[in-house]
Short mmCIF file of C-alpha atoms in Angstrom, two decimals:
data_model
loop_
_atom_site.label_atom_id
_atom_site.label_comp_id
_atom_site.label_asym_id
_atom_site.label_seq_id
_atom_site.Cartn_x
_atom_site.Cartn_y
_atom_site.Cartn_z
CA UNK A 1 0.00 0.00 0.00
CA UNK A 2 1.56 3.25 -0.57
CA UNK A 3 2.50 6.16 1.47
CA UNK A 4 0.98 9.23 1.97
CA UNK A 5 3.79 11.32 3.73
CA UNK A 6 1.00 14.40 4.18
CA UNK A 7 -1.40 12.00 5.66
CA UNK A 8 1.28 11.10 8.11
CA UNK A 9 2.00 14.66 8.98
CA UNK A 10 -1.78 15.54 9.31
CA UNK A 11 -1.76 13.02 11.52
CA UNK A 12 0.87 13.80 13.83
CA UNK A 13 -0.23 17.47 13.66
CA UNK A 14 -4.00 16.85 14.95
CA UNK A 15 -3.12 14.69 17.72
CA UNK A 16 -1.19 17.64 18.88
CA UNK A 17 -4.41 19.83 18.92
CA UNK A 18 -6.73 17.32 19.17
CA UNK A 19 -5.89 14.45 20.64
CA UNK A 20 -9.10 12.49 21.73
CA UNK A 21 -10.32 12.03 17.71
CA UNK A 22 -11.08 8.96 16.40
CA UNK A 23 -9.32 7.86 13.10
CA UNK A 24 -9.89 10.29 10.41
CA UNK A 25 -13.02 10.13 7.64
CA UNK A 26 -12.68 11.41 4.30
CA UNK A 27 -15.35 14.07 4.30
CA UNK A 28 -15.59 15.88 0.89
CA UNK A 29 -13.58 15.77 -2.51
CA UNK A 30 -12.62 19.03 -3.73
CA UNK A 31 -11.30 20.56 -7.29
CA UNK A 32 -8.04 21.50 -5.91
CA UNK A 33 -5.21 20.14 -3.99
CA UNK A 34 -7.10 20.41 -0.71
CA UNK A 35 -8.64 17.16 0.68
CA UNK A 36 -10.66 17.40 4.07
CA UNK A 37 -11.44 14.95 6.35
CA UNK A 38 -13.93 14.60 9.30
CA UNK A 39 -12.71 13.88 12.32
CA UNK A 40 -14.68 13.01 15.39
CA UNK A 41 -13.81 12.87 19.40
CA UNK A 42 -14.85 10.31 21.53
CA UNK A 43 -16.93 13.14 23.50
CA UNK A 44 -19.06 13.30 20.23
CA UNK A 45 -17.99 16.56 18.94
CA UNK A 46 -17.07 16.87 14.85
CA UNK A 47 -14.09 18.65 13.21
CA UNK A 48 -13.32 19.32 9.71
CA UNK A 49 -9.80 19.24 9.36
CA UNK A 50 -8.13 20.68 6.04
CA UNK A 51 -4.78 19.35 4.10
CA UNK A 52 -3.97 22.35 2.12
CA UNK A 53 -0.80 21.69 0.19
CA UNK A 54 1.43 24.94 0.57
CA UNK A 55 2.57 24.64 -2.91
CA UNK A 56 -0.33 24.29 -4.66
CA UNK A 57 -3.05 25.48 -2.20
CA UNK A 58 -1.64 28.18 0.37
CA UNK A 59 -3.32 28.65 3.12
CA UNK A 60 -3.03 32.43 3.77
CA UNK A 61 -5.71 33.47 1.56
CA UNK A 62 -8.44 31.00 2.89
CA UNK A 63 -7.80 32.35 6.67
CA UNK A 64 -7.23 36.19 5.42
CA UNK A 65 -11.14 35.86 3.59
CA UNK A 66 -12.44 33.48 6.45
CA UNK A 67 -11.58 36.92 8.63
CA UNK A 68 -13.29 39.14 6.29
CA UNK A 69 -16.79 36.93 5.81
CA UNK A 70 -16.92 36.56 9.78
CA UNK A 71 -16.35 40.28 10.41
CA UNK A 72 -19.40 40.83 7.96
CA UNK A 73 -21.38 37.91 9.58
CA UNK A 74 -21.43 35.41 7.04
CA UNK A 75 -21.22 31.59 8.45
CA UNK A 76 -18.09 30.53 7.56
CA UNK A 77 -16.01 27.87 9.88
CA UNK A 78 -14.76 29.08 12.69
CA UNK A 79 -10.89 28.23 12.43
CA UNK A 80 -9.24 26.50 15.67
CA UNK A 81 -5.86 25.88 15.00
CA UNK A 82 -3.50 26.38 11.83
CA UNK A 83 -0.40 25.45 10.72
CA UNK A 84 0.40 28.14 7.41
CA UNK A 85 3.46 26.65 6.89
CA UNK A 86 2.42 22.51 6.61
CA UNK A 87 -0.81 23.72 5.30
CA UNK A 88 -3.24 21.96 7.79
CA UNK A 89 -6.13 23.37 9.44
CA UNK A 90 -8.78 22.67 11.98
CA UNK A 91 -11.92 23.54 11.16
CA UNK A 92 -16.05 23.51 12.37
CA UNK A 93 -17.92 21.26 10.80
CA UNK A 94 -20.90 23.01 8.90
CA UNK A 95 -22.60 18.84 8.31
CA UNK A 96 -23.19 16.89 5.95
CA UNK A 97 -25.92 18.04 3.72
CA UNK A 98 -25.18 20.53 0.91
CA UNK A 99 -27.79 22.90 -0.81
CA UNK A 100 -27.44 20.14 -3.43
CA UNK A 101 -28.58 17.56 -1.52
CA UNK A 102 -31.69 19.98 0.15
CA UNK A 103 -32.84 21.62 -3.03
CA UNK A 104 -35.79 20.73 -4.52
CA UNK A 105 -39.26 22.68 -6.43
CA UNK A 106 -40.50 22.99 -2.96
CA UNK A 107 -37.40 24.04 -0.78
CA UNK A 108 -35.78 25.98 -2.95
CA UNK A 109 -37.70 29.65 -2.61
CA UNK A 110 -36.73 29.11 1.16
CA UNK A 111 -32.92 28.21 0.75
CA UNK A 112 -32.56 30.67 -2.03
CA UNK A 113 -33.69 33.17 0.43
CA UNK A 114 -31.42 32.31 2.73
CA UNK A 115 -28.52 32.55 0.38
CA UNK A 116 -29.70 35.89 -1.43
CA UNK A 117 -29.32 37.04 2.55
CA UNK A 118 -25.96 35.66 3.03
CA UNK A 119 -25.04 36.93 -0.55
CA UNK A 120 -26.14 40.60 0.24
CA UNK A 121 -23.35 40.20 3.15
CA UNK A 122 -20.36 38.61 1.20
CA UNK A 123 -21.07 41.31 -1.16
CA UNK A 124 -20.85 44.63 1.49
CA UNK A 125 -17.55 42.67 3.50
CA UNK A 126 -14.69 43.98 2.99
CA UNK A 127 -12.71 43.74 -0.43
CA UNK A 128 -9.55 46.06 0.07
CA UNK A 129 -6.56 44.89 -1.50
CA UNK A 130 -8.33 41.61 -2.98
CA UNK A 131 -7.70 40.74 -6.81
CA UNK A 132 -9.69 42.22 -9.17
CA UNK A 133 -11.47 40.31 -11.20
CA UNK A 134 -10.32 41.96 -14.27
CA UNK A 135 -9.97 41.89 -18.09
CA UNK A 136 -7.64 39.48 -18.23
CA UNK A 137 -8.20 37.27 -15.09
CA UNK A 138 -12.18 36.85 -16.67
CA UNK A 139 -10.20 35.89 -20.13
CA UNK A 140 -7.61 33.81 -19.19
CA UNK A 141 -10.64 32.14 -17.53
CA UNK A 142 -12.17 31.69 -20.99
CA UNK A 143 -9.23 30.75 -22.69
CA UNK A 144 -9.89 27.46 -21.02
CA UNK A 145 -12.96 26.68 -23.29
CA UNK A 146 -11.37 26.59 -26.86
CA UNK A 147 -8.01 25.11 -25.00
CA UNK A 148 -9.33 21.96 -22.84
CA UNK A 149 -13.09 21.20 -24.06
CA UNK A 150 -12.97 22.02 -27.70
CA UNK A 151 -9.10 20.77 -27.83
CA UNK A 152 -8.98 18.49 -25.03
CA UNK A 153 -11.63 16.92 -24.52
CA UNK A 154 -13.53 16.99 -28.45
CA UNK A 155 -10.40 16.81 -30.41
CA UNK A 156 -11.38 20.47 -32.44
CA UNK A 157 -9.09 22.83 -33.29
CA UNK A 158 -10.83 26.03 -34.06
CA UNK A 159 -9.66 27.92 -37.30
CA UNK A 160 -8.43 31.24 -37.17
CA UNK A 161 -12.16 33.18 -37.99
CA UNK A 162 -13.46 30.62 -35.13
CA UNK A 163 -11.18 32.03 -33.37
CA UNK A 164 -11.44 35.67 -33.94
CA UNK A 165 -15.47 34.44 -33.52
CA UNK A 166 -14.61 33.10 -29.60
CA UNK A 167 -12.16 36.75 -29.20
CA UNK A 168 -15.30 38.71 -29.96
CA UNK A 169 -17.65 37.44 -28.03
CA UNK A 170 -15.14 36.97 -24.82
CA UNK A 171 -14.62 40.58 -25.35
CA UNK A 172 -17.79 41.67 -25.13
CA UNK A 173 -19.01 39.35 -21.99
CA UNK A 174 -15.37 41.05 -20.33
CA UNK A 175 -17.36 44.51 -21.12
CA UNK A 176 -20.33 43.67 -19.68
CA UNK A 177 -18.78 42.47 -16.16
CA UNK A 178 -16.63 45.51 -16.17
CA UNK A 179 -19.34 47.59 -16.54
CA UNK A 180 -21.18 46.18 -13.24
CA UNK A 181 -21.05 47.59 -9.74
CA UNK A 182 -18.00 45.65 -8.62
CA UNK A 183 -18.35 43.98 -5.22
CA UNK A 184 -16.59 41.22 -3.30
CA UNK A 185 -16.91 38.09 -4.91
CA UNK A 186 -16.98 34.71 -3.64
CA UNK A 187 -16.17 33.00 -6.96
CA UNK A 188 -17.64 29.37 -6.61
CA UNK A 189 -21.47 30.17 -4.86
CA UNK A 190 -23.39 27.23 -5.44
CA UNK A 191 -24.98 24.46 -3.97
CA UNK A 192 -22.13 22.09 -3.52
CA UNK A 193 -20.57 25.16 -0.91
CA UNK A 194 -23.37 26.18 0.69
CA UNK A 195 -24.34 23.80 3.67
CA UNK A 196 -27.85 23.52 5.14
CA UNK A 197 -27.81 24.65 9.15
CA UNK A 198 -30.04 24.60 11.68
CA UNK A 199 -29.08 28.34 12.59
CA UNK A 200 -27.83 30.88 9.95
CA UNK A 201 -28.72 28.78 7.09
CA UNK A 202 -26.59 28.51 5.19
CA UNK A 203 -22.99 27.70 6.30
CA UNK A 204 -20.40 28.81 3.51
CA UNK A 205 -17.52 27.04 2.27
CA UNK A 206 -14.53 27.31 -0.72
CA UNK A 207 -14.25 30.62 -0.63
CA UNK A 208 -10.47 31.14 -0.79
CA UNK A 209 -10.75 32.65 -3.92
CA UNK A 210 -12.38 35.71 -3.46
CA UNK A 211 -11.47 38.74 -5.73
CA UNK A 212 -13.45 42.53 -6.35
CA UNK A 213 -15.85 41.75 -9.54
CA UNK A 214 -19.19 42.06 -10.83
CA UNK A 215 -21.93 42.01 -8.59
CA UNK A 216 -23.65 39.21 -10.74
CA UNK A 217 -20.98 36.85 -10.79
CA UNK A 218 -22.25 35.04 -7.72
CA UNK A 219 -25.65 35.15 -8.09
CA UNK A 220 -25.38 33.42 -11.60
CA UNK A 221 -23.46 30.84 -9.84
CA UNK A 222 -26.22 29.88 -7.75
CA UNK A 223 -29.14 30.49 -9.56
CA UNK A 224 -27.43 28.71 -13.17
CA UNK A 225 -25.55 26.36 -10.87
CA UNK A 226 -23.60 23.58 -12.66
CA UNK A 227 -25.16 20.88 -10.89
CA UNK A 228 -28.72 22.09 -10.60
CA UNK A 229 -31.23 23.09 -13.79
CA UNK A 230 -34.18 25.44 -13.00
CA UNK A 231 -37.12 26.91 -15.36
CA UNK A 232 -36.19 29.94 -16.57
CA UNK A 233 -38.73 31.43 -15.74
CA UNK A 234 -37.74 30.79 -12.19
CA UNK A 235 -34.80 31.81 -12.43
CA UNK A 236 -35.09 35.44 -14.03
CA UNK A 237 -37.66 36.14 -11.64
CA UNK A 238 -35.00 34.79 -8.49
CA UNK A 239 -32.86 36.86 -10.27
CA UNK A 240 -34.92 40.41 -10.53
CA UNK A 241 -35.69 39.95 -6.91
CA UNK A 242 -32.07 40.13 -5.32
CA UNK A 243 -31.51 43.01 -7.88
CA UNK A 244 -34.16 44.96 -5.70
CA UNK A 245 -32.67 43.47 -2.43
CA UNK A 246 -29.31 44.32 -3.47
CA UNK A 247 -30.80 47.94 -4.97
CA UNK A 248 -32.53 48.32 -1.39
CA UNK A 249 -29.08 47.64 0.53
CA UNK A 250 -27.60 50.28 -1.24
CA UNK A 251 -25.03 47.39 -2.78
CA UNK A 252 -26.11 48.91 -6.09
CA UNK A 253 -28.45 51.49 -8.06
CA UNK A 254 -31.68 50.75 -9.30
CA UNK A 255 -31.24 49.14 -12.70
CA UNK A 256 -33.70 48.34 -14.83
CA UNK A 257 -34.60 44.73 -16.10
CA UNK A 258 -33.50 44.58 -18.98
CA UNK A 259 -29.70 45.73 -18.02
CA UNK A 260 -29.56 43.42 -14.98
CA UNK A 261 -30.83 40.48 -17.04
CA UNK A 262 -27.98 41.22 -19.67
CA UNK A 263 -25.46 41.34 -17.09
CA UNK A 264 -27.11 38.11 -15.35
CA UNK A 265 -26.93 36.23 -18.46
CA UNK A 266 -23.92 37.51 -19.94
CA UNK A 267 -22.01 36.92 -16.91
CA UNK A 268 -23.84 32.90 -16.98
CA UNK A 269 -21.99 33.07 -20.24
CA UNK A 270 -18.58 33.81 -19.29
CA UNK A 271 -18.92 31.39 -16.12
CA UNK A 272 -20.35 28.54 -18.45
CA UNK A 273 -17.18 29.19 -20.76
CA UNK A 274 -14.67 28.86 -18.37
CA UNK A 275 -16.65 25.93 -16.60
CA UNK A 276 -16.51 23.69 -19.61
CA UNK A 277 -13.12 24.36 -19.98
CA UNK A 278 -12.22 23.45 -15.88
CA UNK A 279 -14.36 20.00 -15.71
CA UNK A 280 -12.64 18.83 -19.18
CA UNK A 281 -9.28 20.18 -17.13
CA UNK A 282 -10.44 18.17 -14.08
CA UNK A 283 -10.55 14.85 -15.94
CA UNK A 284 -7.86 15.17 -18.45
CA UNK A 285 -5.15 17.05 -16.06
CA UNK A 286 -6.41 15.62 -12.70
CA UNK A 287 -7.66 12.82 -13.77
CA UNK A 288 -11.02 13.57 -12.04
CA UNK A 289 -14.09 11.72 -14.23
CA UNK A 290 -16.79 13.26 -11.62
CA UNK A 291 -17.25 16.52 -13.63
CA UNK A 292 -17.79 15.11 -16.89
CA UNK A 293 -21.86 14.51 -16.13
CA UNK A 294 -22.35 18.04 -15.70
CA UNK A 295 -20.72 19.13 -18.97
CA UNK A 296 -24.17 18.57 -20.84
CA UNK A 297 -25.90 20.62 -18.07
CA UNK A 298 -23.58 23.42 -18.78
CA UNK A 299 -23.21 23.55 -22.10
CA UNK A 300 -27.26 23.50 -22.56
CA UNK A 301 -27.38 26.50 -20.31
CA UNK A 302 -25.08 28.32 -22.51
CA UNK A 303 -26.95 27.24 -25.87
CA UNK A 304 -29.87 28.75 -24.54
CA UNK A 305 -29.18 32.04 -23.01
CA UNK A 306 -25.95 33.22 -26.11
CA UNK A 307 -29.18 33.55 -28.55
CA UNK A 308 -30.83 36.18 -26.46
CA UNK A 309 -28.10 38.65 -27.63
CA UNK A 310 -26.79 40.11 -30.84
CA UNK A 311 -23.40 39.97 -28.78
CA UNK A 312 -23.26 36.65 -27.86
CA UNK A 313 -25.59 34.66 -31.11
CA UNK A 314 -22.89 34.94 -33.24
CA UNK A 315 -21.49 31.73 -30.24
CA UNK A 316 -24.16 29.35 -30.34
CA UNK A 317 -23.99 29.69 -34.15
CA UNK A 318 -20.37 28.40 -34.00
CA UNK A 319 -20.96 25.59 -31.43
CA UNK A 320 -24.10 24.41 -33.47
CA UNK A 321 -22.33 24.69 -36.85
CA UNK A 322 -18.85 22.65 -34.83
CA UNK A 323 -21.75 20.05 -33.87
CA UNK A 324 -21.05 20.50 -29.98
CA UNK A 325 -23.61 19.24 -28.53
CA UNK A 326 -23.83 15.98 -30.76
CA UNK A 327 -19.93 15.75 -30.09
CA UNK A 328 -20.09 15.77 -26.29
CA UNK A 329 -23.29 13.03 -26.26
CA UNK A 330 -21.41 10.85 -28.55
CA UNK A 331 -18.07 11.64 -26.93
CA UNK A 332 -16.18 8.40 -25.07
CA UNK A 333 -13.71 9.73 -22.47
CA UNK A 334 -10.22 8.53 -23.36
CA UNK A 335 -8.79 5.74 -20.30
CA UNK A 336 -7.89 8.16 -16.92
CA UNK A 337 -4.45 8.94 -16.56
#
């Protein structure tokens, strides 16, 4: 059986902290380097504890915006011991059942409430001196689409007017976020990292990536989650509302619909681009096959919303005329690494 040095050190490190646990439980997977496990004392109390590897996954930023989301009362894990330097940390543990496992037609007005509440706090905390989610951080993000799913993952190379196409349209979705009220931005708000609670539902997690950017960034990543499909009609009008709750918090002006629905779905676009591009990155770089059942979720979401705008047609036009969607159902993943 192999090793796992970290495992070792994790090991050595909690029993130091916490030494009544019983032997650690793998409690979540993650898209990163980070793996967490649960770990649970013989009193009957539960612990997340986190193995952040320092060179991949440091662990200064996750503490620095854990800080900032407490200090504007968001429920994030309170952190009880650290080790910055070997990367581990002891966490609370927000349970076990994510807003993806507690959504449904009839819970989710509720837990969407709760989370438009907990979003109108993330997006007031505190944001000095965090990246900003700029020009080229959004298109280095989309860079990943034409790079790892089109290339990677279907084997197409696009031709230089496809590409030109793909620099167009990333150029004017880039516009369109730049020209939002830019807030603090959680980056990956959906239902796999929120947590159902008991009290101040709902606990947040994965947040370590937090940068200034458009106030709809996180919004579209909860309401056109990756792993959950709604009726549009539901979500436009989930959408409208937490532009007047964020209007009425003074987060931003009064816009009308039309402009906040362009920057909702606009911004869907961009995140749908670069999400593509990560879950074909997952399994080809990573070796990570888990993503791959959400790619035809995504990629529908994006076929229907890049019609709605003479911006953004000229995109579903290409992936129709490439035959994406065909592609992907008929695609057969190449052996893991």
């Amino acid at each position: 059986m192999p090793t796992d040095p970290r495992r070792q050190m994790l090991d050595a490190w909690l029993t130091h902290h916490l030494p009544d646990t019983a032997p650690l439980e793998p409690a979540s997977g993650d898209a990163s380097f980070r793996r967490y496990f649960r770990a649970l004392t013989r009193s009957g109390a539960s612990y997340i504890v986190m193995d952040a590897p320092p060179a991949q996954e440091p662990l200064a930023p996750f503490l620095d915006i854990t800080q900032r989301l407490a200090q504007a009362d968001v429920h994030v894990p309170n952190v009880h011991a650290h080790d910055t330097h070997a990367g581990f940390a002891l966490l609370d543990d927000l349970g076990t059942t994510p807003y993806l496992a507690a959504l449904s037609p009839t819970t989710a007005d509720a837990l969407y409430a709760d989370a438009f509440a907990t979003l109108l706090r993330i997006q007031r905390a505190d944001c000095t001196g965090l990246p900003d989610y700029d020009a080229a951080m959004l298109g280095r993000e989309m860079a990943l689409f034409p790079d790892w799913f089109l290339g990677r993952h279907l084997g197409l190379t696009p031709d230089t007017a496809q590409r030109a196409l793909l620099d167009t349209v990333n150029a004017a979705l880039i516009a369109s976020a730049l020209a939002q009220p830019q807030v603090f931005v959680h980056r990956d708000y959906h239902s796999r990292n929120l947590m159902r609670t008991a009290t101040d539902n709902p606990g947040v997690l994965d947040y370590q990536d937090a940068v200034r950017g458009p106030l709809t960034y996180d919004l579209v990543s909860l309401l056109r989650d990756a792993y959950v499909a709604w009726p549009e009609e539901r979500i436009r009008a989930w959408a409208l509302s937490y532009r007047d709750q964020a209007a009425r918090a003074g987060i931003c002006l009064a816009v009308d619909d039309a402009t906040f629905l362009r920057w909702f779905d606009l911004m869907g676009l961009q995140r749908q681009l670069k999400v593509l591009g990560i879950f074909a990155r997952l399994y080809h770089r990573d070796g990570k096959a888990g993503y791959l059942a959400d790619l035809p979720r995504v990629l529908d979401a994006l076929l229907r919303i890049a019609p709605r705008y003479p911006d953004t047609a000229p995109l579903a036009e290409l992936l129709h005329t490439l035959d994406i969607p065909a592609r992907l159902a008929k695609a057969s993943p190449p052996c893991a690494p």
